PDB file of C-alpha atoms in Angstrom:
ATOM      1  CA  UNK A   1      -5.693  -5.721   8.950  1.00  0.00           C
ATOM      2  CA  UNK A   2      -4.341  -3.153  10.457  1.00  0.00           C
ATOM      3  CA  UNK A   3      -2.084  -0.418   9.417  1.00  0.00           C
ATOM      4  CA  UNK A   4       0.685  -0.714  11.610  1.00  0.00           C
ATOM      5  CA  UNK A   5       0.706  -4.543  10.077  1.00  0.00           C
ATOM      6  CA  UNK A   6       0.905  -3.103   6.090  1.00  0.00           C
ATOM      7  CA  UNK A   7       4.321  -2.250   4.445  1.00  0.00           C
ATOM      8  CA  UNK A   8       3.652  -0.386   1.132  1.00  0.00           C
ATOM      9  CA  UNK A   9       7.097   0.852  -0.546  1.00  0.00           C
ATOM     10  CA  UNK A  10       8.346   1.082  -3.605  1.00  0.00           C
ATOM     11  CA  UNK A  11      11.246  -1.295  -5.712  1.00  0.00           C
ATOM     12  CA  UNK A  12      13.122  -2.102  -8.764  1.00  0.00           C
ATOM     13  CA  UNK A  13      14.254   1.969  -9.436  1.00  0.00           C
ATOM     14  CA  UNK A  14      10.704   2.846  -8.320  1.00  0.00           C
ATOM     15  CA  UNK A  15       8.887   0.709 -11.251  1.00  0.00           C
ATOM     16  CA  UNK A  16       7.269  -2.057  -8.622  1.00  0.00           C
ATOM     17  CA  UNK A  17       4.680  -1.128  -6.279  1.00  0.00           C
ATOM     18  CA  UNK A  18       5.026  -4.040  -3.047  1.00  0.00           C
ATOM     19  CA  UNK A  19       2.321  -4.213  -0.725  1.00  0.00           C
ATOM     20  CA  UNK A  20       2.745  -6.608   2.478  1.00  0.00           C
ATOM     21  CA  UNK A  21       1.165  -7.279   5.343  1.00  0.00           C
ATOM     22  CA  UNK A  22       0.084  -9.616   8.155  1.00  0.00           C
ATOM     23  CA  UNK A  23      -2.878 -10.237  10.318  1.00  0.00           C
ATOM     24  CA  UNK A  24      -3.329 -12.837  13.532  1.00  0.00           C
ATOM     25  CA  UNK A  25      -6.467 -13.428  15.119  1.00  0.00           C
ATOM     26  CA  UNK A  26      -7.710 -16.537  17.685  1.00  0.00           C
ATOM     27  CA  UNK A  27     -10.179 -19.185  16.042  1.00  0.00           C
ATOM     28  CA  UNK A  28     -11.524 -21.523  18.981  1.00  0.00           C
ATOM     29  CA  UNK A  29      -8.603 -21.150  21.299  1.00  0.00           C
ATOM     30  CA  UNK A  30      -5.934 -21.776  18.054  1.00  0.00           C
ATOM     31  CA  UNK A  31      -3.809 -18.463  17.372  1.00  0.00           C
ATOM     32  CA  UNK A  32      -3.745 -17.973  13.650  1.00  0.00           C
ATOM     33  CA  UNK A  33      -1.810 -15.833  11.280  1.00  0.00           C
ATOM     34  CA  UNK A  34      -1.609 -14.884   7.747  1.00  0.00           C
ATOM     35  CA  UNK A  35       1.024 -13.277   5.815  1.00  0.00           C
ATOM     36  CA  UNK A  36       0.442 -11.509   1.936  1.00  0.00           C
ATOM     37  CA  UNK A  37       2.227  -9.447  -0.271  1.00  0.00           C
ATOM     38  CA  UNK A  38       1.071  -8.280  -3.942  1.00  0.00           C
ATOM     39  CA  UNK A  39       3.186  -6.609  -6.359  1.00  0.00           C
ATOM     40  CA  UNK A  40       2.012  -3.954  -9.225  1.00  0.00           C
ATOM     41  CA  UNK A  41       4.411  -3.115 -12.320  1.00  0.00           C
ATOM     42  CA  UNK A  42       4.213   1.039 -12.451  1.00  0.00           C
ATOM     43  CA  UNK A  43       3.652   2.613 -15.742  1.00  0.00           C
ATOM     44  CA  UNK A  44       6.765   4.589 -17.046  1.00  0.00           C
ATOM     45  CA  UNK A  45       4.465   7.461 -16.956  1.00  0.00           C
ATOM     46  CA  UNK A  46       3.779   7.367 -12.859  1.00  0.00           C
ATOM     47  CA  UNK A  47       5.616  10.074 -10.823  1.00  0.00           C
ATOM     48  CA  UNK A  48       6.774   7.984  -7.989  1.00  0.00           C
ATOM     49  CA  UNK A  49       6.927  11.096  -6.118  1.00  0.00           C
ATOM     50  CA  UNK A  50       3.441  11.893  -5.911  1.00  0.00           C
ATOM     51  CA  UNK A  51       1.941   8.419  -4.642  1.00  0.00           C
ATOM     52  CA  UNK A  52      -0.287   8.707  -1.885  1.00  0.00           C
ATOM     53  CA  UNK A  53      -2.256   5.899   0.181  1.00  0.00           C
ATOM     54  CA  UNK A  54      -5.364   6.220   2.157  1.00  0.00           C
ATOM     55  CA  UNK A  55      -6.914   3.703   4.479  1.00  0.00           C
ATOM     56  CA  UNK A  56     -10.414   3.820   5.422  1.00  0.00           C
ATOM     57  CA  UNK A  57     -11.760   0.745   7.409  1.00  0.00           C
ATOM     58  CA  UNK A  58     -10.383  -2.549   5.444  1.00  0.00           C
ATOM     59  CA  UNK A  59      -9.699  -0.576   2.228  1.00  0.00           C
ATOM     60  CA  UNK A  60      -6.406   0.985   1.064  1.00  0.00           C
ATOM     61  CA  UNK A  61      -6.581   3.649  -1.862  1.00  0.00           C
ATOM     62  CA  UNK A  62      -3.166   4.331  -3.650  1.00  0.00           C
ATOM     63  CA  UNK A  63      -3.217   7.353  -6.030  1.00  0.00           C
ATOM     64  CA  UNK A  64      -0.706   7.520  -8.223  1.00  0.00           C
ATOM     65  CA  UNK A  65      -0.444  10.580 -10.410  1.00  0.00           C
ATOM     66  CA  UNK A  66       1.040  10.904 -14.007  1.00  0.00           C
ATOM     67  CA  UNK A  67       4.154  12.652 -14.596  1.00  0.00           C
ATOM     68  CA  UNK A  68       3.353  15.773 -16.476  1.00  0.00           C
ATOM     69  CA  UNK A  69       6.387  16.021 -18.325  1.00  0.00           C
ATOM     70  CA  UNK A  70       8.659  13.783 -20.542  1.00  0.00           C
ATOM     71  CA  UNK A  71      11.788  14.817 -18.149  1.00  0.00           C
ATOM     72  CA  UNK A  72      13.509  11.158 -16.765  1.00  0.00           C
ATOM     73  CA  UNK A  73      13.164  11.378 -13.096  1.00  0.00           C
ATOM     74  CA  UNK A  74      16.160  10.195 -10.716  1.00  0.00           C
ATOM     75  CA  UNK A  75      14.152   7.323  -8.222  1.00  0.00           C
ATOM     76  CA  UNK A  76      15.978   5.728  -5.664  1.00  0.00           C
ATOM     77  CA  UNK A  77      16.030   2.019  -5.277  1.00  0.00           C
ATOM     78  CA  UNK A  78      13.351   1.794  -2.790  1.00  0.00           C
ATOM     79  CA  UNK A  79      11.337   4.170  -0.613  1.00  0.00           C
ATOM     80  CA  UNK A  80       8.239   3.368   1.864  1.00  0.00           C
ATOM     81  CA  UNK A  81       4.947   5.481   1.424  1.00  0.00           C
ATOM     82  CA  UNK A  82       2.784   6.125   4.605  1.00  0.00           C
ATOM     83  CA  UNK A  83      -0.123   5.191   4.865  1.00  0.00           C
ATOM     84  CA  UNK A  84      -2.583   7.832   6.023  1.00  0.00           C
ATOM     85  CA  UNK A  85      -5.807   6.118   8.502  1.00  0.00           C
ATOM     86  CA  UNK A  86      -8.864   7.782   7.495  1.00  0.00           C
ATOM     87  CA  UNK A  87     -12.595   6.771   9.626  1.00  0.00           C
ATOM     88  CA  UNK A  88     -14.341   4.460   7.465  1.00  0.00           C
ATOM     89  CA  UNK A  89     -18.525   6.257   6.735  1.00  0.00           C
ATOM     90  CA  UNK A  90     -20.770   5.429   9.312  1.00  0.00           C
ATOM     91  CA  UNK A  91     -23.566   3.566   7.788  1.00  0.00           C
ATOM     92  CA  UNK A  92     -27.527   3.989   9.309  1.00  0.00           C
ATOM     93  CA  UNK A  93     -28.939   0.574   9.729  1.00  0.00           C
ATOM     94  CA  UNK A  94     -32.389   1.950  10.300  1.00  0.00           C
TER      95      UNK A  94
END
């Protein structure tokens, strides 16, 4: 999968965590596609404003940070997080 096929954003006041995405790819002349999406109920504690994702080769790493005070923060209904392309290690096959 590539990047530019992931949508990672946030819903629900900023409490649900939606990642979607597609991928297509040819299987003996056939065109074939496949659509996901996962969602992750956020913690209370999670400072929506801090996430952060990171893809390297076919993984994506989210960090998402704890809010370091009690204060209530305002979120907005939904907001998209980029995700940053990072060159998976290079791995010696000798």
């Amino acid at each position: 999968v590539e990047v530019k096929n992931l949508d990672l954003q946030l819903d629900h006041d900023g409490r649900v965590l939606r990642l979607k995405g597609e991928r297509s790819h040819e299987d003996e002349g056939m065109k074939l596609q496949s659509r996901f999406e996962k969602a992750v109920l956020l913690s209370p504690d999670i400072d929506t404003t801090k996430l952060a994702a990171n893809m390297s080769g076919d993984t994506i790493t989210i960090v998402a940070p704890k809010i370091e005070s009690k204060e209530v923060l305002g979120r907005p209904e939904s907001t998209r997080i980029k995700i940053c392309v990072e060159q998976p290690p290079e791995i010696d096959v000798a």
